[in-house]
PDB file of C-alpha atoms and ligand atoms in Angstrom:
ATOM      1  CA  MET L 124     -21.101  -2.628 -24.263  1.00 57.00           C
ATOM      2  CA  SER L 125     -21.302   0.084 -21.524  1.00 77.00           C
ATOM      3  CA  LEU L 126     -18.546   0.995 -19.536  1.00 90.00           C
ATOM      4  CA  PRO L 127     -18.218   0.635 -15.658  1.00 91.00           C
ATOM      5  CA  HIS L 128     -20.116   3.996 -13.896  1.00 91.00           C
ATOM      6  CA  ALA L 129     -19.739   2.803  -9.980  1.00 96.00           C
ATOM      7  CA  ASP L 130     -16.444   2.215  -7.490  1.00 97.00           C
ATOM      8  CA  THR L 131     -15.880  -1.822  -7.548  1.00 98.00           C
ATOM      9  CA  ILE L 132     -16.651  -2.495  -3.896  1.00 98.00           C
ATOM     10  CA  VAL L 133     -13.386  -4.030  -2.362  1.00 98.00           C
ATOM     11  CA  THR L 134     -13.912  -6.375   0.674  1.00 98.00           C
ATOM     12  CA  TYR L 135      -9.848  -7.077   0.725  1.00 98.00           C
ATOM     13  CA  PRO L 136      -9.605  -3.481   3.609  1.00 96.00           C
ATOM     14  CA  ASP L 137     -11.362  -5.848   6.104  1.00 93.00           C
ATOM     15  CA  GLY L 138      -9.277  -8.903   5.329  1.00 96.00           C
ATOM     16  CA  ASP L 139     -11.433 -10.951   2.928  1.00 98.00           C
ATOM     17  CA  LEU L 140     -10.017 -13.692   1.112  1.00 98.00           C
ATOM     18  CA  ALA L 141     -13.349 -14.849  -1.149  1.00 98.00           C
ATOM     19  CA  SER L 142     -15.586 -12.892  -2.861  1.00 98.00           C
ATOM     20  CA  THR L 143     -19.116 -13.340  -4.988  1.00 98.00           C
ATOM     21  CA  GLY L 144     -19.893 -10.768  -7.294  1.00 97.00           C
ATOM     22  CA  THR L 145     -21.447  -9.837 -10.603  1.00 98.00           C
ATOM     23  CA  VAL L 146     -19.505  -9.389 -14.013  1.00 97.00           C
ATOM     24  CA  VAL L 147     -20.379  -5.711 -15.245  1.00 96.00           C
ATOM     25  CA  HIS L 148     -17.652  -5.002 -17.440  1.00 97.00           C
ATOM     26  CA  VAL L 149     -15.622  -7.137 -19.866  1.00 97.00           C
ATOM     27  CA  GLU L 150     -12.056  -5.716 -22.103  1.00 95.00           C
ATOM     28  CA  PRO L 151      -9.689  -6.931 -24.071  1.00 95.00           C
ATOM     29  CA  LEU L 152      -6.257  -5.592 -24.034  1.00 95.00           C
ATOM     30  CA  GLY L 153      -4.985  -6.412 -27.468  1.00 91.00           C
ATOM     31  CA  ASP L 154      -2.047  -8.001 -25.499  1.00 94.00           C
ATOM     32  CA  GLY L 155      -4.208 -11.335 -25.009  1.00 94.00           C
ATOM     33  CA  ARG L 156      -5.316 -10.700 -21.646  1.00 97.00           C
ATOM     34  CA  THR L 157      -8.433  -9.620 -20.917  1.00 98.00           C
ATOM     35  CA  ALA L 158      -9.690  -7.029 -17.932  1.00 98.00           C
ATOM     36  CA  VAL L 159     -12.701  -8.576 -15.865  1.00 98.00           C
ATOM     37  CA  VAL L 160     -14.614  -6.213 -13.749  1.00 98.00           C
ATOM     38  CA  LEU L 161     -17.054  -7.412 -11.321  1.00 98.00           C
ATOM     39  CA  ASP L 162     -19.238  -5.446  -8.903  1.00 98.00           C
ATOM     40  CA  ARG L 163     -17.542  -6.334  -5.381  1.00 98.00           C
ATOM     41  CA  THR L 164     -14.112  -8.399  -5.071  1.00 98.00           C
ATOM     42  CA  ALA L 165     -11.633  -9.833  -2.776  1.00 98.00           C
ATOM     43  CA  PHE L 166      -9.226  -9.072  -4.773  1.00 98.00           C
ATOM     44  CA  HIS L 167      -6.362  -6.766  -4.031  1.00 98.00           C
ATOM     45  CA  PRO L 168      -5.148  -4.618  -7.245  1.00 98.00           C
ATOM     46  CA  VAL L 169      -1.890  -2.811  -7.619  1.00 97.00           C
ATOM     47  CA  ASP L 170      -2.518   1.093  -7.948  1.00 95.00           C
ATOM     48  CA  PRO L 171      -0.213   2.431 -10.419  1.00 92.00           C
ATOM     49  CA  VAL L 172       0.287   5.781  -8.921  1.00 90.00           C
ATOM     50  CA  TRP L 173       1.787   4.388  -5.661  1.00 91.00           C
ATOM     51  CA  PRO L 174       2.727   0.901  -6.521  1.00 95.00           C
ATOM     52  CA  ASP L 175       3.371  -0.208  -3.272  1.00 97.00           C
ATOM     53  CA  GLN L 176       1.724  -3.780  -2.513  1.00 98.00           C
ATOM     54  CA  PRO L 177       1.695  -5.842  -5.217  1.00 98.00           C
ATOM     55  CA  ALA L 178      -1.367  -7.434  -6.559  1.00 98.00           C
ATOM     56  CA  ASP L 179      -2.921 -10.471  -4.689  1.00 98.00           C
ATOM     57  CA  VAL L 180      -2.974 -13.987  -6.043  1.00 98.00           C
ATOM     58  CA  GLY L 181      -5.725 -15.754  -7.050  1.00 98.00           C
ATOM     59  CA  THR L 182      -8.473 -16.922  -9.466  1.00 98.00           C
ATOM     60  CA  LEU L 183     -11.665 -15.970 -11.006  1.00 98.00           C
ATOM     61  CA  THR L 184     -14.573 -18.636 -11.304  1.00 98.00           C
ATOM     62  CA  VAL L 185     -17.093 -18.118 -13.902  1.00 97.00           C
ATOM     63  CA  ASN L 186     -19.900 -20.594 -14.968  1.00 94.00           C
ATOM     64  CA  GLY L 187     -17.716 -23.473 -13.594  1.00 94.00           C
ATOM     65  CA  VAL L 188     -14.297 -22.180 -14.726  1.00 96.00           C
ATOM     66  CA  GLU L 189     -11.900 -21.686 -12.709  1.00 97.00           C
ATOM     67  CA  HIS L 190      -8.847 -18.645 -14.544  1.00 97.00           C
ATOM     68  CA  PRO L 191      -6.044 -18.097 -13.061  1.00 98.00           C
ATOM     69  CA  VAL L 192      -5.827 -13.980 -12.275  1.00 98.00           C
ATOM     70  CA  LEU L 193      -2.419 -13.015 -14.114  1.00 98.00           C
ATOM     71  CA  ASP L 194      -2.528  -9.341 -12.456  1.00 98.00           C
ATOM     72  CA  ALA L 195      -4.791  -7.188 -10.896  1.00 98.00           C
ATOM     73  CA  VAL L 196      -4.565  -3.485 -11.335  1.00 98.00           C
ATOM     74  CA  VAL L 197      -6.661  -0.139 -10.881  1.00 97.00           C
ATOM     75  CA  GLY L 198      -8.855   0.626 -13.523  1.00 97.00           C
ATOM     76  CA  ALA L 199     -10.839   4.179 -13.821  1.00 97.00           C
ATOM     77  CA  SER L 200     -13.600   4.808 -16.463  1.00 96.00           C
ATOM     78  CA  ASP L 201     -14.429   8.541 -17.162  1.00 94.00           C
ATOM     79  CA  GLY L 202     -17.816   7.137 -19.223  1.00 92.00           C
ATOM     80  CA  ASN L 203     -15.624   7.297 -22.661  1.00 92.00           C
ATOM     81  CA  ALA L 204     -13.138   4.821 -21.625  1.00 94.00           C
ATOM     82  CA  LEU L 205     -11.929   2.399 -19.356  1.00 96.00           C
ATOM     83  CA  TYR L 206      -7.990   3.190 -18.504  1.00 97.00           C
ATOM     84  CA  VAL L 207      -6.458  -0.250 -17.645  1.00 97.00           C
ATOM     85  CA  GLY L 208      -3.546   0.795 -14.658  1.00 93.00           C
ATOM     86  CA  ASP L 209      -2.756   4.036 -16.918  1.00 93.00           C
ATOM     87  CA  ALA L 210      -5.339   6.129 -15.166  1.00 91.00           C
ATOM     88  CA  PRO L 211      -4.526  10.277 -16.208  1.00 92.00           C
ATOM     89  CA  VAL L 212      -6.227  10.933 -12.687  1.00 93.00           C
ATOM     90  CA  ARG L 213      -5.311   9.768  -8.903  1.00 92.00           C
ATOM     91  CA  THR L 214      -7.343   6.957  -7.693  1.00 91.00           C
ATOM     92  CA  GLY L 215     -10.326   8.855  -6.041  1.00 92.00           C
ATOM     93  CA  THR L 216     -10.480  11.641  -8.308  1.00 94.00           C
ATOM     94  CA  ASP L 217     -14.417  12.911  -8.253  1.00 94.00           C
ATOM     95  CA  GLY L 218     -16.539  12.249 -11.988  1.00 94.00           C
ATOM     96  CA  TRP L 219     -14.498   9.109 -12.249  1.00 96.00           C
ATOM     97  CA  ALA L 220     -15.058   5.513 -11.586  1.00 97.00           C
ATOM     98  CA  PHE L 221     -12.374   2.950  -9.972  1.00 97.00           C
ATOM     99  CA  VAL L 222     -12.462  -0.334 -10.539  1.00 98.00           C
ATOM    100  CA  VAL L 223     -10.128  -3.353  -9.802  1.00 98.00           C
ATOM    101  CA  CYS L 224      -9.550  -5.335 -12.860  1.00 98.00           C
ATOM    102  CA  HIS L 225      -8.913  -8.707 -12.856  1.00 98.00           C
ATOM    103  CA  LEU L 226      -6.468  -9.755 -15.667  1.00 98.00           C
ATOM    104  CA  VAL L 227      -6.861 -13.415 -17.026  1.00 98.00           C
ATOM    105  CA  ALA L 228      -5.626 -14.818 -20.112  1.00 97.00           C
ATOM    106  CA  HIS L 229      -8.720 -16.619 -21.846  1.00 87.00           C
ATOM    107  CA  ALA L 230     -12.018 -14.614 -21.213  1.00 91.00           C
ATOM    108  CA  THR L 231     -14.438 -16.997 -22.981  1.00 89.00           C
ATOM    109  CA  GLY L 232     -17.656 -18.242 -21.124  1.00 89.00           C
ATOM    110  CA  ILE L 233     -16.610 -14.423 -19.065  1.00 96.00           C
ATOM    111  CA  GLU L 234     -20.147 -12.008 -20.212  1.00 96.00           C
ATOM    112  CA  PRO L 235     -21.557  -9.557 -18.211  1.00 96.00           C
ATOM    113  CA  GLY L 236     -24.141 -10.308 -15.969  1.00 96.00           C
ATOM    114  CA  ALA L 237     -22.395 -13.365 -15.174  1.00 97.00           C
ATOM    115  CA  GLU L 238     -21.726 -14.445 -11.649  1.00 97.00           C
ATOM    116  CA  ALA L 239     -18.025 -14.762 -10.474  1.00 98.00           C
ATOM    117  CA  THR L 240     -16.345 -15.752  -7.696  1.00 98.00           C
ATOM    118  CA  VAL L 241     -13.148 -14.843  -6.116  1.00 98.00           C
ATOM    119  CA  THR L 242     -10.321 -16.204  -4.342  1.00 98.00           C
ATOM    120  CA  VAL L 243      -7.293 -15.190  -2.995  1.00 98.00           C
ATOM    121  CA  GLU L 244      -4.321 -17.337  -2.623  1.00 98.00           C
ATOM    122  CA  PRO L 245      -4.033 -16.415   1.523  1.00 98.00           C
ATOM    123  CA  ASP L 246      -0.418 -17.054   2.057  1.00 98.00           C
ATOM    124  CA  ALA L 247       0.781 -14.395   0.058  1.00 97.00           C
ATOM    125  CA  ARG L 248      -1.846 -11.969   1.032  1.00 98.00           C
ATOM    126  CA  GLY L 249      -0.872 -12.627   4.790  1.00 98.00           C
ATOM    127  CA  ALA L 250       2.835 -12.022   3.857  1.00 98.00           C
ATOM    128  CA  PHE L 251       2.165  -8.721   2.405  1.00 98.00           C
ATOM    129  CA  SER L 252      -0.078  -7.347   4.774  1.00 98.00           C
ATOM    130  CA  ALA L 253       2.332  -8.105   7.798  1.00 98.00           C
ATOM    131  CA  GLY L 254       5.299  -6.850   5.456  1.00 98.00           C
ATOM    132  CA  HIS L 255       2.874  -3.287   5.108  1.00 98.00           C
ATOM    133  CA  THR L 256       1.982  -3.385   8.650  1.00 98.00           C
ATOM    134  CA  ALA L 257       5.687  -3.580   9.584  1.00 98.00           C
ATOM    135  CA  CYS L 258       6.288  -0.672   7.133  1.00 98.00           C
ATOM    136  CA  HIS L 259       3.724   1.802   8.369  1.00 98.00           C
ATOM    137  CA  LEU L 260       5.193   1.059  11.915  1.00 98.00           C
ATOM    138  CA  ALA L 261       8.596   1.744  10.655  1.00 98.00           C
ATOM    139  CA  SER L 262       8.197   4.595   9.054  1.00 98.00           C
ATOM    140  CA  LEU L 263       6.741   5.917  12.397  1.00 98.00           C
ATOM    141  CA  ALA L 264       9.502   4.561  14.163  1.00 98.00           C
ATOM    142  CA  LEU L 265      12.010   5.618  11.843  1.00 98.00           C
ATOM    143  CA  ASN L 266       9.813   9.739  11.951  1.00 98.00           C
ATOM    144  CA  GLU L 267      10.911   9.537  15.954  1.00 98.00           C
ATOM    145  CA  ALA L 268      14.224   8.394  15.800  1.00 98.00           C
ATOM    146  CA  LEU L 269      15.219  11.279  13.577  1.00 98.00           C
ATOM    147  CA  SER L 270      13.190  13.852  15.297  1.00 98.00           C
ATOM    148  CA  GLY L 271      16.809  15.160  16.937  1.00 97.00           C
ATOM    149  CA  LEU L 272      18.256  15.834  13.307  1.00 98.00           C
ATOM    150  CA  TRP L 273      15.509  18.361  12.505  1.00 98.00           C
ATOM    151  CA  THR L 274      16.708  22.067  13.203  1.00 97.00           C
ATOM    152  CA  LYS L 275      13.745  24.288  12.111  1.00 97.00           C
ATOM    153  CA  GLU L 276       9.473  23.358  12.734  1.00 97.00           C
ATOM    154  CA  ALA L 277       8.590  20.301  10.038  1.00 96.00           C
ATOM    155  CA  PRO L 278       5.012  18.462   9.340  1.00 97.00           C
ATOM    156  CA  THR L 279       4.253  16.429  11.926  1.00 98.00           C
ATOM    157  CA  ASP L 280       2.872  12.488  11.498  1.00 98.00           C
ATOM    158  CA  GLY L 281       0.579  11.398  13.529  1.00 96.00           C
ATOM    159  CA  ARG L 282       2.345  10.524  16.422  1.00 97.00           C
ATOM    160  CA  GLY L 283       3.684  14.277  16.506  1.00 97.00           C
ATOM    161  CA  ASN L 284       7.113  13.825  15.348  1.00 98.00           C
ATOM    162  CA  PRO L 285       8.727  15.716  12.081  1.00 98.00           C
ATOM    163  CA  ASN L 286       7.465  13.721   9.257  1.00 98.00           C
ATOM    164  CA  PHE L 287      11.013  12.448   7.344  1.00 98.00           C
ATOM    165  CA  ASP L 288       9.201   9.701   5.762  1.00 98.00           C
ATOM    166  CA  GLN L 289       6.164  11.578   3.765  1.00 97.00           C
ATOM    167  CA  LEU L 290       8.495  14.602   2.897  1.00 97.00           C
ATOM    168  CA  ALA L 291      11.698  12.365   1.437  1.00 98.00           C
ATOM    169  CA  ILE L 292       9.989   8.790   0.419  1.00 98.00           C
ATOM    170  CA  THR L 293      10.448   8.525  -3.171  1.00 97.00           C
ATOM    171  CA  GLU L 294       9.700   4.348  -3.183  1.00 97.00           C
ATOM    172  CA  SER L 295       7.903   2.051  -0.986  1.00 98.00           C
ATOM    173  CA  ARG L 296       7.901  -1.627  -2.141  1.00 98.00           C
ATOM    174  CA  ILE L 297       6.389  -4.274   0.086  1.00 98.00           C
ATOM    175  CA  LEU L 298       8.011  -7.443   0.388  1.00 98.00           C
ATOM    176  CA  PRO L 299       6.660 -10.577   1.580  1.00 98.00           C
ATOM    177  CA  ASP L 300       7.226 -10.256   5.236  1.00 98.00           C
ATOM    178  CA  GLY L 301       9.207  -6.569   5.130  1.00 98.00           C
ATOM    179  CA  SER L 302       9.262  -3.626   2.882  1.00 98.00           C
ATOM    180  CA  LEU L 303      11.905  -1.687   1.255  1.00 98.00           C
ATOM    181  CA  ASP L 304      11.554   2.028   1.477  1.00 98.00           C
ATOM    182  CA  THR L 305      13.850   4.669  -0.087  1.00 98.00           C
ATOM    183  CA  TYR L 306      14.336   8.330   1.167  1.00 98.00           C
ATOM    184  CA  ARG L 307      16.130  11.051  -0.976  1.00 97.00           C
ATOM    185  CA  ILE L 308      17.557  13.767   1.077  1.00 96.00           C
ATOM    186  CA  GLY L 309      18.212  16.432  -1.214  1.00 94.00           C
ATOM    187  CA  LYS L 310      19.047  20.200  -1.254  1.00 93.00           C
ATOM    188  CA  SER L 311      14.827  21.035  -0.203  1.00 93.00           C
ATOM    189  CA  LEU L 312      15.173  18.709   3.099  1.00 96.00           C
ATOM    190  CA  ARG L 313      18.468  19.974   4.084  1.00 95.00           C
ATOM    191  CA  LYS L 314      16.888  23.970   3.324  1.00 96.00           C
ATOM    192  CA  LYS L 315      13.407  22.642   5.393  1.00 97.00           C
ATOM    193  CA  GLY L 316      15.847  21.869   8.568  1.00 97.00           C
ATOM    194  CA  PHE L 317      17.155  18.468   8.197  1.00 98.00           C
ATOM    195  CA  ALA L 318      20.328  18.152   9.613  1.00 96.00           C
ATOM    196  CA  ALA L 319      21.488  15.333   6.401  1.00 95.00           C
ATOM    197  CA  ALA L 320      25.500  15.985   6.608  1.00 94.00           C
ATOM    198  CA  GLU L 321      24.822  14.299  10.529  1.00 95.00           C
ATOM    199  CA  LEU L 322      22.724  10.997   9.080  1.00 96.00           C
ATOM    200  CA  PRO L 323      25.553   8.898   7.731  1.00 94.00           C
ATOM    201  CA  GLY L 324      27.749   9.582  11.354  1.00 95.00           C
ATOM    202  CA  ARG L 325      24.803   8.541  13.153  1.00 97.00           C
ATOM    203  CA  LEU L 326      22.817   5.670  12.020  1.00 97.00           C
ATOM    204  CA  ALA L 327      23.691   2.936  14.022  1.00 97.00           C
ATOM    205  CA  GLU L 328      22.242   5.110  16.730  1.00 98.00           C
ATOM    206  CA  VAL L 329      19.140   6.164  14.690  1.00 98.00           C
ATOM    207  CA  SER L 330      18.822   2.377  13.347  1.00 98.00           C
ATOM    208  CA  ALA L 331      18.795   1.258  18.010  1.00 98.00           C
ATOM    209  CA  ALA L 332      16.221   4.046  18.268  1.00 98.00           C
ATOM    210  CA  ALA L 333      13.872   2.764  15.719  1.00 98.00           C
ATOM    211  CA  ASN L 334      13.916  -1.133  17.052  1.00 98.00           C
ATOM    212  CA  ALA L 335      13.769  -0.198  20.395  1.00 98.00           C
ATOM    213  CA  LEU L 336      10.531   1.558  19.601  1.00 98.00           C
ATOM    214  CA  LEU L 337       9.385  -1.295  16.928  1.00 98.00           C
ATOM    215  CA  ALA L 338      10.346  -3.738  19.825  1.00 98.00           C
ATOM    216  CA  GLY L 339       7.986  -1.883  22.316  1.00 98.00           C
ATOM    217  CA  TRP L 340       5.142  -1.435  19.862  1.00 98.00           C
ATOM    218  CA  VAL L 341       5.249  -5.335  19.112  1.00 98.00           C
ATOM    219  CA  ALA L 342       5.136  -6.204  22.246  1.00 98.00           C
ATOM    220  CA  SER L 343       1.879  -4.216  23.303  1.00 98.00           C
ATOM    221  CA  GLY L 344      -0.067  -6.601  20.813  1.00 98.00           C
ATOM    222  CA  ALA L 345      -2.317  -3.290  19.610  1.00 98.00           C
ATOM    223  CA  PRO L 346      -5.166  -3.971  17.357  1.00 98.00           C
ATOM    224  CA  VAL L 347      -4.720  -2.782  13.568  1.00 98.00           C
ATOM    225  CA  SER L 348      -7.889  -1.079  11.460  1.00 98.00           C
ATOM    226  CA  ILE L 349      -8.771   0.188   8.333  1.00 98.00           C
ATOM    227  CA  VAL L 350     -11.260   3.164   8.692  1.00 97.00           C
ATOM    228  CA  ARG L 351     -12.748   4.428   5.580  1.00 95.00           C
ATOM    229  CA  THR L 352     -15.282   6.343   4.221  1.00 92.00           C
ATOM    230  CA  GLY L 353     -17.193   4.143   2.617  1.00 95.00           C
ATOM    231  CA  ASP L 354     -16.865   0.480   0.263  1.00 97.00           C
ATOM    232  CA  GLY L 355     -15.954   1.487  -3.383  1.00 98.00           C
ATOM    233  CA  LEU L 356     -12.514   1.711  -4.398  1.00 97.00           C
ATOM    234  CA  GLY L 357     -12.332   5.338  -4.910  1.00 96.00           C
ATOM    235  CA  GLU L 358     -12.959   5.815  -1.224  1.00 96.00           C
ATOM    236  CA  ARG L 359     -10.377   7.114   1.114  1.00 95.00           C
ATOM    237  CA  ARG L 360      -8.822   4.773   3.616  1.00 97.00           C
ATOM    238  CA  THR L 361      -6.667   4.671   6.561  1.00 98.00           C
ATOM    239  CA  TRP L 362      -4.501   2.609   8.328  1.00 98.00           C
ATOM    240  CA  ARG L 363      -5.297   3.052  11.968  1.00 98.00           C
ATOM    241  CA  CYS L 364      -2.454   1.144  14.986  1.00 98.00           C
ATOM    242  CA  GLU L 365      -4.243   1.787  18.538  1.00 98.00           C
ATOM    243  CA  LEU L 366      -0.740   1.968  20.062  1.00 98.00           C
ATOM    244  CA  ALA L 367      -0.416   2.984  23.702  1.00 95.00           C
ATOM    245  CA  ASP L 368       0.601   6.544  23.844  1.00 94.00           C
ATOM    246  CA  GLY L 369      -2.185   7.082  21.356  1.00 96.00           C
ATOM    247  CA  ALA L 370      -4.052   6.218  18.229  1.00 98.00           C
ATOM    248  CA  VAL L 371      -2.428   6.869  15.094  1.00 98.00           C
ATOM    249  CA  GLU L 372      -3.189   7.104  11.233  1.00 97.00           C
ATOM    250  CA  ILE L 373      -2.028   6.948   8.183  1.00 97.00           C
ATOM    251  CA  PRO L 374      -3.586   7.109   4.586  1.00 96.00           C
ATOM    252  CA  CYS L 375      -3.204   3.389   3.170  1.00 96.00           C
ATOM    253  CA  GLY L 376      -4.791   1.318   0.188  1.00 96.00           C
ATOM    254  CA  GLY L 377      -3.288  -1.919   1.232  1.00 97.00           C
ATOM    255  CA  THR L 378      -4.186  -5.129   3.503  1.00 98.00           C
ATOM    256  CA  HIS L 379      -2.883  -5.341   6.893  1.00 98.00           C
ATOM    257  CA  LEU L 380      -2.586  -7.606   9.642  1.00 98.00           C
ATOM    258  CA  HIS L 381      -5.375  -7.627  12.631  1.00 98.00           C
ATOM    259  CA  ALA L 382      -3.150  -6.947  15.260  1.00 98.00           C
ATOM    260  CA  LEU L 383       0.303  -6.642  16.017  1.00 98.00           C
ATOM    261  CA  THR L 384      -0.362  -9.731  18.108  1.00 98.00           C
ATOM    262  CA  GLN L 385       0.163 -11.364  14.759  1.00 98.00           C
ATOM    263  CA  LEU L 386       3.964 -10.524  14.778  1.00 98.00           C
ATOM    264  CA  ALA L 387       7.371 -11.901  16.981  1.00 98.00           C
ATOM    265  CA  GLY L 388       9.141  -8.770  16.195  1.00 98.00           C
ATOM    266  CA  ILE L 389       9.671  -5.990  13.637  1.00 98.00           C
ATOM    267  CA  ARG L 390      13.449  -4.496  12.634  1.00 98.00           C
ATOM    268  CA  VAL L 391      14.501  -2.384  10.484  1.00 98.00           C
ATOM    269  CA  GLU L 392      17.932  -1.740   8.521  1.00 98.00           C
ATOM    270  CA  LEU L 393      19.116   1.497   7.784  1.00 98.00           C
ATOM    271  CA  GLU L 394      21.848   2.204   4.960  1.00 97.00           C
ATOM    272  CA  THR L 395      23.061   5.709   3.221  1.00 96.00           C
ATOM    273  CA  ALA L 396      24.713   6.012  -0.155  1.00 94.00           C
ATOM    274  CA  GLU L 397      25.080   8.913  -2.889  1.00 90.00           C
ATOM    275  CA  ALA L 398      22.729   8.904  -5.576  1.00 85.00           C
ATOM    276  CA  GLU L 399      23.228  12.223  -8.133  1.00 83.00           C
ATOM    277  CA  GLY L 400      24.018  14.374  -6.189  1.00 82.00           C
ATOM    278  CA  ALA L 401      21.998  13.557  -3.274  1.00 91.00           C
ATOM    279  CA  LEU L 402      22.243  11.215   0.029  1.00 95.00           C
ATOM    280  CA  GLU L 403      19.776   8.646  -0.183  1.00 97.00           C
ATOM    281  CA  LEU L 404      18.392   6.881   2.737  1.00 98.00           C
ATOM    282  CA  ARG L 405      17.543   3.033   1.914  1.00 98.00           C
ATOM    283  CA  MET L 406      15.370   1.406   5.086  1.00 98.00           C
ATOM    284  CA  ARG L 407      14.868  -2.439   5.022  1.00 98.00           C
ATOM    285  CA  THR L 408      11.852  -3.353   7.549  1.00 98.00           C
ATOM    286  CA  GLU L 409      11.487  -7.231   8.453  1.00 98.00           C
ATOM    287  CA  ALA L 410       8.401  -8.720  10.067  1.00 98.00           C
ATOM    288  CA  ALA L 411       8.596 -11.923  11.915  1.00 98.00           C
ATOM    289  CA  PRO L 412       5.587 -14.132  12.674  1.00 96.00           C
ATOM    290  CA  ALA L 413       4.064 -14.798  15.267  1.00 95.00           C
TER     291      ALA L 413
HETATM  292 ZN1  LIG P 557       0.275   1.477   3.335  1.00 66.17          ZN
END
């Protein structure tokens, strides 16, 4: 059986919840599950390289048989092998095809060439989209709220503030209607000019500043979109939000709301902890649907 040689066309960045496509590859994984690759899909897969947003929940229907999708992961093919969730390269690397692998339990009757319909459960998708949009806004609000703690010039975010989020983040988890981000403030960040020692004492002030910014952005109802160079899974995609003081962009492979009018509010809570000789900052973000 030939391996996928082109990226899966993905329609979830536009918010699609259903799609029709053709089966291009079927690969048993040896654990009872089978990876099914389509030429196009609305199903958001988890990317193991940066697993922030979980896979969609939903079904794959082939020849009238509905298969629950147990998981969906980014797969990569170099023409010799299909790596399902364990690609040795970053998504988007030249010379590789990046595909959405829909994992199903019983693949009987699923053959290359067959037509397949994908249906995504809308409530779970909507909650993750709200959580992911809130997560990006929270990172921008945190950067601005922490800007006074930098003593040296640092790389900046799309709003011109020192990009603490990008420099310190170790893990980001998109949750239903929220997110949990973990930052590590170690020696290298201190060397770059971040006044780590001051942070624990100013946590309340920093979260109040971040929450005030978030309240203003949500009240503005700013439009949100995904900018991209192409429709293939491996193409670069960017989250864009038209804030009143200027549009801001963040590279992102996830799903999002269409406008901040879909939210009633976003709030963050910050806490610090000692972790292996470094200071850890955790930001819990919660989005309230409108
Ligand atoms: Zn993102």
